[in-house]
Amino acid sequence: MPRRNQRAEEQSQAVSNAAQTLFANIRFMSVDNPVHVLAITSSVPNEGKTFVSVNIASAIAASGASTLLVECDMRRRSVATRIGVHAQTGIYSVMTGQVSLEQAAVRTPTKNLYFLDAEPHIPNPSNILNSHHFQSFLDNARGRFDYVVFDTPPVTTFVDAAVLGTKVDAVLLVARENFVKRAELQQAVDQLRASNCNLAGVVMNGCDFGKGNSYYSYYYESGEGGRRNRAEEEASAPKFVPAKPQPQKAPASRPASNGHQNGSASQTPVPAGPPPRRSQPQQQARAAQPQPQPAPAQRPAQQPQVATQPQLQRTHVAGPGDTAMYQRLAEQSRVARAGRSYPRYDDEEY
């Protein structure tokens, strides 16, 4: 994207993150007396109090809470133009009972955010804010919405913010960097404290997030610190080396089990039946003889066996050599049994 559009998107994201942080600080400000009604003011004009009011209200609405943004600068309205929403009625019609709050509050493009405008040329705004009708309207708005945000005029120019500060939960003072003078800011703080309102804190506005702010200069491409940090990380990061493929070993061939080895017949005798039972003296004499212990055979490493189709279908077909071998083994077994002596059945217990 073009650099100008990228810069604007980065600034918008920085403002959104700052508004969310400000809302989190407001929620954690007081556990026993949570803040639900806010008044935003400044020391002198053009410090960005309307800008802060719109963004903090949008951040509250983005959290899922129903929020009402009220235009309370009745001498110089600017909220409707900034958010692009215009209403036919306003706060004066609600206080006089001409329309209800639900009819006067209009939806905004931001979900859960509603806007209540002010009619032009309202006489004596400070007296209206100090009236019983306004207190009834404030109680109704507090019960209808989760949060209510008032945009008020500068406190050193008009007394409206000081009067409204005694009725809301907290007041935020906006100070523009390199714009407001120290004496003007101190005068605004003294006036708010003299009215016995809850001055929650000061919001610094007009800050350059690309200079001196390591967080945004680290995460955004346009920051010089971000490019330098990424270059250092990429230079010190370990290089990726792909692993070499390991050669697969061929499966070990299985020995033939057809009874032949190198063309000769197997010499292992085949027993003709179960061995005969021995008498008790013969068993004791055999047990007394030391039996040689066979050496433990080393188990070969198991290799994955892959059963192939020829191996699964391998069978043995008997031939003339097998018949002669079986006859010879049977004759040897018969001769061995003829030379043995077997006990009588009545000599043992069965």
Tab-separated table of C-alpha atoms in Angstrom:
chain	number	residue	atom	x	y	z
A	1	MET	CA	0.000	0.000	0.000
A	2	PRO	CA	1.152	3.622	-0.380
A	3	ARG	CA	3.228	4.997	2.458
A	4	ARG	CA	0.657	7.697	3.278
A	5	ASN	CA	-2.154	5.166	3.701
A	6	GLN	CA	0.106	2.906	5.732
A	7	ARG	CA	0.968	5.788	8.059
A	8	ALA	CA	-2.718	6.619	8.547
A	9	GLU	CA	-3.556	3.009	9.343
A	10	GLU	CA	-0.743	2.833	11.894
A	11	GLN	CA	-1.940	6.022	13.581
A	12	SER	CA	-5.513	4.714	13.712
A	13	GLN	CA	-4.341	1.481	15.310
A	14	ALA	CA	-2.240	3.411	17.840
A	15	VAL	CA	-5.219	5.578	18.801
A	16	SER	CA	-7.460	2.533	19.177
A	17	ASN	CA	-4.935	0.794	21.427
A	18	ALA	CA	-4.527	3.928	23.556
A	19	ALA	CA	-8.308	4.249	23.956
A	20	GLN	CA	-8.619	0.623	25.032
A	21	THR	CA	-5.825	1.112	27.567
A	22	LEU	CA	-7.553	4.227	28.896
A	23	PHE	CA	-10.828	2.340	29.286
A	24	ALA	CA	-9.053	-0.475	31.135
A	25	ASN	CA	-7.551	2.051	33.553
A	26	ILE	CA	-10.995	3.566	34.120
A	27	ARG	CA	-12.497	0.177	34.965
A	28	PHE	CA	-9.702	-0.640	37.430
A	29	MET	CA	-9.802	2.824	38.958
A	30	SER	CA	-12.249	2.001	41.733
A	31	VAL	CA	-13.590	-1.406	42.697
A	32	ASP	CA	-16.070	-0.242	45.337
A	33	ASN	CA	-17.402	2.689	43.269
A	34	PRO	CA	-17.072	1.761	39.572
A	35	VAL	CA	-17.091	4.566	37.026
A	36	HIS	CA	-19.990	4.445	34.549
A	37	VAL	CA	-20.623	8.142	33.750
A	38	LEU	CA	-17.711	10.195	32.371
A	39	ALA	CA	-17.223	13.849	31.475
A	40	ILE	CA	-14.422	14.790	29.068
A	41	THR	CA	-13.097	18.364	29.147
A	42	SER	CA	-9.918	20.355	28.454
A	43	SER	CA	-8.132	23.481	29.621
A	44	VAL	CA	-8.408	25.541	26.422
A	45	PRO	CA	-10.066	24.957	23.030
A	46	ASN	CA	-8.484	22.828	20.268
A	47	GLU	CA	-6.886	20.295	22.599
A	48	GLY	CA	-8.825	17.355	21.132
A	49	LYS	CA	-11.411	16.679	23.863
A	50	THR	CA	-14.046	15.693	21.273
A	51	PHE	CA	-11.536	13.396	19.594
A	52	VAL	CA	-10.857	11.692	22.948
A	53	SER	CA	-14.578	11.492	23.777
A	54	VAL	CA	-15.429	9.709	20.531
A	55	ASN	CA	-12.553	7.249	20.807
A	56	ILE	CA	-13.107	6.356	24.450
A	57	ALA	CA	-16.825	5.841	23.774
A	58	SER	CA	-15.986	3.614	20.782
A	59	ALA	CA	-13.549	1.586	22.897
A	60	ILE	CA	-16.187	1.059	25.587
A	61	ALA	CA	-18.775	-0.001	22.993
A	62	ALA	CA	-16.282	-2.375	21.358
A	63	SER	CA	-16.019	-4.234	24.673
A	64	GLY	CA	-19.715	-5.163	24.387
A	65	ALA	CA	-21.162	-2.552	26.783
A	66	SER	CA	-23.999	-0.316	25.645
A	67	THR	CA	-22.652	3.241	25.537
A	68	LEU	CA	-24.328	6.639	25.127
A	69	LEU	CA	-22.231	9.520	23.786
A	70	VAL	CA	-23.831	12.891	24.687
A	71	GLU	CA	-23.071	16.223	23.057
A	72	CYS	CA	-22.837	18.534	26.068
A	73	ASP	CA	-20.926	21.401	24.417
A	74	MET	CA	-24.125	23.258	23.651
A	75	ARG	CA	-22.368	26.368	22.356
A	76	ARG	CA	-20.159	24.679	19.751
A	77	ARG	CA	-21.378	21.244	18.660
A	78	SER	CA	-18.852	19.027	16.895
A	79	VAL	CA	-19.537	15.377	17.805
A	80	ALA	CA	-22.195	14.809	15.116
A	81	THR	CA	-19.877	16.019	12.358
A	82	ARG	CA	-17.027	13.832	13.569
A	83	ILE	CA	-18.998	10.575	13.728
A	84	GLY	CA	-21.194	11.399	10.702
A	85	VAL	CA	-24.541	10.926	12.493
A	86	HIS	CA	-27.229	13.603	12.774
A	87	ALA	CA	-30.442	13.445	14.810
A	88	GLN	CA	-33.693	15.375	14.587
A	89	THR	CA	-34.030	15.904	18.344
A	90	GLY	CA	-31.559	16.297	21.173
A	91	ILE	CA	-30.950	16.543	24.883
A	92	TYR	CA	-33.166	19.597	25.440
A	93	SER	CA	-36.213	17.812	24.000
A	94	VAL	CA	-35.566	14.855	26.298
A	95	MET	CA	-35.265	17.030	29.422
A	96	THR	CA	-38.485	18.900	28.632
A	97	GLY	CA	-40.374	15.641	28.023
A	98	GLN	CA	-41.112	16.191	24.328
A	99	VAL	CA	-39.510	12.873	23.320
A	100	SER	CA	-38.144	9.910	25.208
A	101	LEU	CA	-34.501	9.050	25.517
A	102	GLU	CA	-34.974	5.938	23.358
A	103	GLN	CA	-36.440	8.072	20.555
A	104	ALA	CA	-33.776	10.783	20.692
A	105	ALA	CA	-30.713	8.509	20.918
A	106	VAL	CA	-29.640	7.303	17.463
A	107	ARG	CA	-27.436	4.403	16.450
A	108	THR	CA	-23.927	4.906	15.132
A	109	PRO	CA	-21.852	2.735	12.769
A	110	THR	CA	-20.085	1.364	15.867
A	111	LYS	CA	-21.950	-1.523	17.457
A	112	ASN	CA	-23.413	-0.806	20.945
A	113	LEU	CA	-22.688	2.941	20.569
A	114	TYR	CA	-25.560	5.462	20.609
A	115	PHE	CA	-25.406	9.224	20.183
A	116	LEU	CA	-27.533	11.982	21.741
A	117	ASP	CA	-27.107	15.363	20.076
A	118	ALA	CA	-27.888	18.848	21.445
A	119	GLU	CA	-30.209	21.371	19.807
A	120	PRO	CA	-28.637	24.594	18.584
A	121	HIS	CA	-28.971	27.880	20.470
A	122	ILE	CA	-29.861	26.452	23.886
A	123	PRO	CA	-30.017	29.364	26.380
A	124	ASN	CA	-28.024	29.251	29.623
A	125	PRO	CA	-26.431	25.804	29.293
A	126	SER	CA	-24.840	25.946	32.755
A	127	ASN	CA	-28.224	26.573	34.409
A	128	ILE	CA	-29.757	23.678	32.475
A	129	LEU	CA	-27.004	21.322	33.646
A	130	ASN	CA	-27.724	22.319	37.258
A	131	SER	CA	-31.497	21.772	36.997
A	132	HIS	CA	-33.691	18.967	38.288
A	133	HIS	CA	-34.713	18.063	34.735
A	134	PHE	CA	-31.116	17.304	33.847
A	135	GLN	CA	-30.725	15.194	36.978
A	136	SER	CA	-33.774	13.146	35.955
A	137	PHE	CA	-32.355	12.737	32.462
A	138	LEU	CA	-29.008	11.618	33.916
A	139	ASP	CA	-30.664	9.032	36.159
A	140	ASN	CA	-32.636	7.694	33.196
A	141	ALA	CA	-29.507	7.441	31.022
A	142	ARG	CA	-27.581	5.732	33.815
A	143	GLY	CA	-30.241	3.054	34.123
A	144	ARG	CA	-30.690	2.603	30.372
A	145	PHE	CA	-27.025	2.337	29.289
A	146	ASP	CA	-23.957	0.695	30.785
A	147	TYR	CA	-21.753	3.767	30.207
A	148	VAL	CA	-22.487	7.436	29.482
A	149	VAL	CA	-19.815	9.784	28.061
A	150	PHE	CA	-20.326	13.593	28.016
A	151	ASP	CA	-18.324	15.873	25.740
A	152	THR	CA	-18.124	19.238	27.547
A	153	PRO	CA	-16.603	22.664	26.705
A	154	PRO	CA	-13.170	23.770	28.030
A	155	VAL	CA	-13.185	24.320	31.762
A	156	THR	CA	-11.249	27.621	31.768
A	157	THR	CA	-13.617	29.148	29.190
A	158	PHE	CA	-17.019	28.049	30.566
A	159	VAL	CA	-18.168	26.634	33.880
A	160	ASP	CA	-20.239	23.834	32.313
A	161	ALA	CA	-17.644	21.095	32.923
A	162	ALA	CA	-17.259	22.053	36.602
A	163	VAL	CA	-21.037	21.961	37.119
A	164	LEU	CA	-21.429	18.626	35.322
A	165	GLY	CA	-18.415	17.213	37.188
A	166	THR	CA	-20.371	17.228	40.452
A	167	LYS	CA	-23.037	14.928	38.953
A	168	VAL	CA	-20.947	12.341	37.069
A	169	ASP	CA	-18.683	9.595	38.415
A	170	ALA	CA	-15.378	10.971	37.076
A	171	VAL	CA	-13.890	13.766	34.951
A	172	LEU	CA	-10.999	13.356	32.492
A	173	LEU	CA	-8.907	16.398	31.580
A	174	VAL	CA	-7.384	16.384	28.074
A	175	ALA	CA	-4.010	18.102	27.624
A	176	ARG	CA	-2.484	18.523	24.162
A	177	GLU	CA	1.263	18.030	23.980
A	178	ASN	CA	3.314	21.153	23.111
A	179	PHE	CA	0.120	23.202	22.933
A	180	VAL	CA	-1.353	24.034	26.340
A	181	LYS	CA	0.618	26.206	28.749
A	182	ARG	CA	1.510	25.082	32.215
A	183	ALA	CA	-0.418	27.936	33.851
A	184	GLU	CA	-3.575	27.135	31.856
A	185	LEU	CA	-3.417	23.457	32.793
A	186	GLN	CA	-2.858	24.298	36.452
A	187	GLN	CA	-5.805	26.716	36.395
A	188	ALA	CA	-8.087	24.026	34.953
A	189	VAL	CA	-7.045	21.520	37.609
A	190	ASP	CA	-7.631	24.035	40.411
A	191	GLN	CA	-11.097	24.914	39.105
A	192	LEU	CA	-12.161	21.257	38.874
A	193	ARG	CA	-10.890	20.516	42.361
A	194	ALA	CA	-12.637	23.587	43.713
A	195	SER	CA	-15.961	22.261	42.409
A	196	ASN	CA	-15.381	19.074	44.466
A	197	CYS	CA	-15.642	16.768	41.453
A	198	ASN	CA	-13.762	13.515	40.948
A	199	LEU	CA	-10.837	14.436	38.696
A	200	ALA	CA	-9.751	10.983	37.593
A	201	GLY	CA	-6.654	12.047	35.642
A	202	VAL	CA	-5.146	13.799	32.640
A	203	VAL	CA	-5.174	12.372	29.111
A	204	MET	CA	-2.198	13.416	26.970
A	205	ASN	CA	-3.276	14.065	23.378
A	206	GLY	CA	-1.386	14.838	20.193
A	207	CYS	CA	1.579	12.558	20.941
A	208	ASP	CA	3.822	11.332	18.118
A	209	PHE	CA	3.824	7.574	18.527
A	210	GLY	CA	6.709	7.108	16.072
A	211	LYS	CA	9.268	9.015	18.156
A	212	GLY	CA	10.259	8.076	21.656
A	213	ASN	CA	7.701	5.276	21.852
A	214	SER	CA	9.558	1.997	21.672
A	215	TYR	CA	6.353	-0.070	21.522
A	216	TYR	CA	4.963	1.355	18.293
A	217	SER	CA	8.335	1.932	16.691
A	218	TYR	CA	9.068	-1.752	17.314
A	219	TYR	CA	5.841	-3.141	15.835
A	220	TYR	CA	5.252	-0.791	12.908
A	221	GLU	CA	7.339	-0.742	9.745
A	222	SER	CA	7.493	3.040	9.462
A	223	GLY	CA	9.314	3.415	12.789
A	224	GLU	CA	13.078	3.718	12.596
A	225	GLY	CA	13.432	1.666	15.753
A	226	GLY	CA	11.243	-1.057	14.250
A	227	ARG	CA	13.452	-1.483	11.180
A	228	ARG	CA	16.619	-1.440	13.295
A	229	ASN	CA	15.284	-4.006	15.780
A	230	ARG	CA	14.128	-6.333	12.994
A	231	ALA	CA	17.515	-6.109	11.267
A	232	GLU	CA	19.306	-6.995	14.503
A	233	GLU	CA	16.971	-9.929	15.211
A	234	GLU	CA	17.272	-11.323	11.702
A	235	ALA	CA	21.075	-11.094	11.842
A	236	SER	CA	21.314	-12.892	15.214
A	237	ALA	CA	18.633	-15.507	14.535
A	238	PRO	CA	19.873	-19.065	13.855
A	239	LYS	CA	19.725	-20.123	10.243
A	240	PHE	CA	17.343	-22.831	9.200
A	241	VAL	CA	19.123	-25.987	8.030
A	242	PRO	CA	16.890	-28.686	6.544
A	243	ALA	CA	17.445	-32.217	7.851
A	244	LYS	CA	19.049	-34.759	5.503
A	245	PRO	CA	16.808	-37.665	4.546
A	246	GLN	CA	17.905	-40.947	6.164
A	247	PRO	CA	18.365	-43.945	3.771
A	248	GLN	CA	15.902	-46.715	4.446
A	249	LYS	CA	17.365	-50.191	5.101
A	250	ALA	CA	16.088	-53.098	3.069
A	251	PRO	CA	14.113	-55.649	5.120
A	252	ALA	CA	16.093	-58.747	6.094
A	253	SER	CA	15.294	-61.818	3.997
A	254	ARG	CA	13.561	-64.587	5.874
A	255	PRO	CA	15.247	-68.059	5.772
A	256	ALA	CA	13.495	-70.823	3.898
A	257	SER	CA	11.512	-73.129	6.148
A	258	ASN	CA	10.995	-76.053	3.771
A	259	GLY	CA	13.252	-78.447	5.702
A	260	HIS	CA	16.239	-78.165	3.264
A	261	GLN	CA	19.484	-76.331	3.812
A	262	ASN	CA	22.148	-76.235	1.077
A	263	GLY	CA	20.500	-79.183	-0.649
A	264	SER	CA	20.810	-81.567	2.363
A	265	ALA	CA	18.093	-82.877	4.630
A	266	SER	CA	17.767	-81.574	8.217
A	267	GLN	CA	19.338	-83.825	10.901
A	268	THR	CA	17.012	-82.704	13.718
A	269	PRO	CA	15.039	-85.761	14.970
A	270	VAL	CA	11.292	-85.449	14.971
A	271	PRO	CA	9.676	-86.937	18.090
A	272	ALA	CA	7.082	-89.574	17.361
A	273	GLY	CA	4.869	-88.644	20.327
A	274	PRO	CA	4.895	-87.345	23.897
A	275	PRO	CA	7.940	-88.477	25.951
A	276	PRO	CA	7.310	-91.308	28.444
A	277	ARG	CA	6.929	-90.540	32.128
A	278	ARG	CA	9.955	-91.289	34.297
A	279	SER	CA	9.872	-92.935	37.689
A	280	GLN	CA	10.566	-90.888	40.807
A	281	PRO	CA	14.203	-92.250	41.310
A	282	GLN	CA	15.045	-91.468	37.733
A	283	GLN	CA	13.672	-87.940	38.092
A	284	GLN	CA	15.696	-87.332	41.271
A	285	ALA	CA	18.915	-88.694	39.660
A	286	ARG	CA	18.380	-86.467	36.652
A	287	ALA	CA	17.740	-83.457	38.827
A	288	ALA	CA	20.989	-84.104	40.771
A	289	GLN	CA	23.114	-83.930	37.657
A	290	PRO	CA	24.336	-80.424	36.835
A	291	GLN	CA	22.617	-79.128	33.782
A	292	PRO	CA	24.654	-77.020	31.405
A	293	GLN	CA	23.318	-73.529	31.073
A	294	PRO	CA	22.940	-72.431	27.493
A	295	ALA	CA	24.611	-69.162	26.622
A	296	PRO	CA	22.133	-66.309	26.287
A	297	ALA	CA	21.537	-65.722	22.651
A	298	GLN	CA	21.888	-62.167	21.470
A	299	ARG	CA	18.679	-60.948	20.029
A	300	PRO	CA	19.252	-59.321	16.689
A	301	ALA	CA	18.016	-55.839	16.190
A	302	GLN	CA	14.451	-55.910	15.049
A	303	GLN	CA	14.038	-54.627	11.589
A	304	PRO	CA	10.719	-53.673	10.087
A	305	GLN	CA	9.454	-56.636	8.113
A	306	VAL	CA	7.464	-55.925	5.043
A	307	ALA	CA	5.267	-58.832	4.047
A	308	THR	CA	5.271	-59.143	0.328
A	309	GLN	CA	2.831	-61.090	-1.744
A	310	PRO	CA	5.270	-63.927	-2.661
A	311	GLN	CA	6.149	-64.412	1.048
A	312	LEU	CA	2.519	-64.657	2.086
A	313	GLN	CA	1.811	-67.305	-0.558
A	314	ARG	CA	4.958	-69.437	0.067
A	315	THR	CA	4.054	-73.086	0.758
A	316	HIS	CA	6.006	-76.394	0.871
A	317	VAL	CA	5.162	-79.296	-1.391
A	318	ALA	CA	6.351	-82.745	-0.128
A	319	GLY	CA	8.628	-84.669	-2.488
A	320	PRO	CA	10.326	-88.107	-2.686
A	321	GLY	CA	13.270	-86.916	-0.542
A	322	ASP	CA	10.915	-85.926	2.296
A	323	THR	CA	9.255	-89.373	2.306
A	324	ALA	CA	12.605	-91.175	2.657
A	325	MET	CA	13.639	-88.805	5.437
A	326	TYR	CA	10.424	-89.393	7.390
A	327	GLN	CA	10.838	-93.192	7.070
A	328	ARG	CA	14.431	-93.018	8.323
A	329	LEU	CA	13.478	-90.867	11.306
A	330	ALA	CA	10.594	-93.192	12.191
A	331	GLU	CA	12.935	-96.223	12.116
A	332	GLN	CA	15.421	-94.465	14.398
A	333	SER	CA	12.667	-93.607	16.867
A	334	ARG	CA	11.339	-97.162	16.885
A	335	VAL	CA	14.851	-98.592	17.624
A	336	ALA	CA	15.328	-96.073	20.451
A	337	ARG	CA	12.027	-97.039	22.072
A	338	ALA	CA	12.848	-100.778	21.841
A	339	GLY	CA	15.998	-100.377	24.010
A	340	ARG	CA	14.175	-98.499	26.820
A	341	SER	CA	12.461	-100.000	29.868
A	342	TYR	CA	9.068	-98.562	30.771
A	343	PRO	CA	7.533	-98.717	34.298
A	344	ARG	CA	4.382	-100.657	34.928
A	345	TYR	CA	1.192	-98.814	35.491
A	346	ASP	CA	0.724	-100.289	38.896
A	347	ASP	CA	4.157	-99.032	40.060
A	348	GLU	CA	3.073	-95.374	39.894
A	349	GLU	CA	0.080	-93.501	41.103
A	350	TYR	CA	-2.185	-92.232	38.449
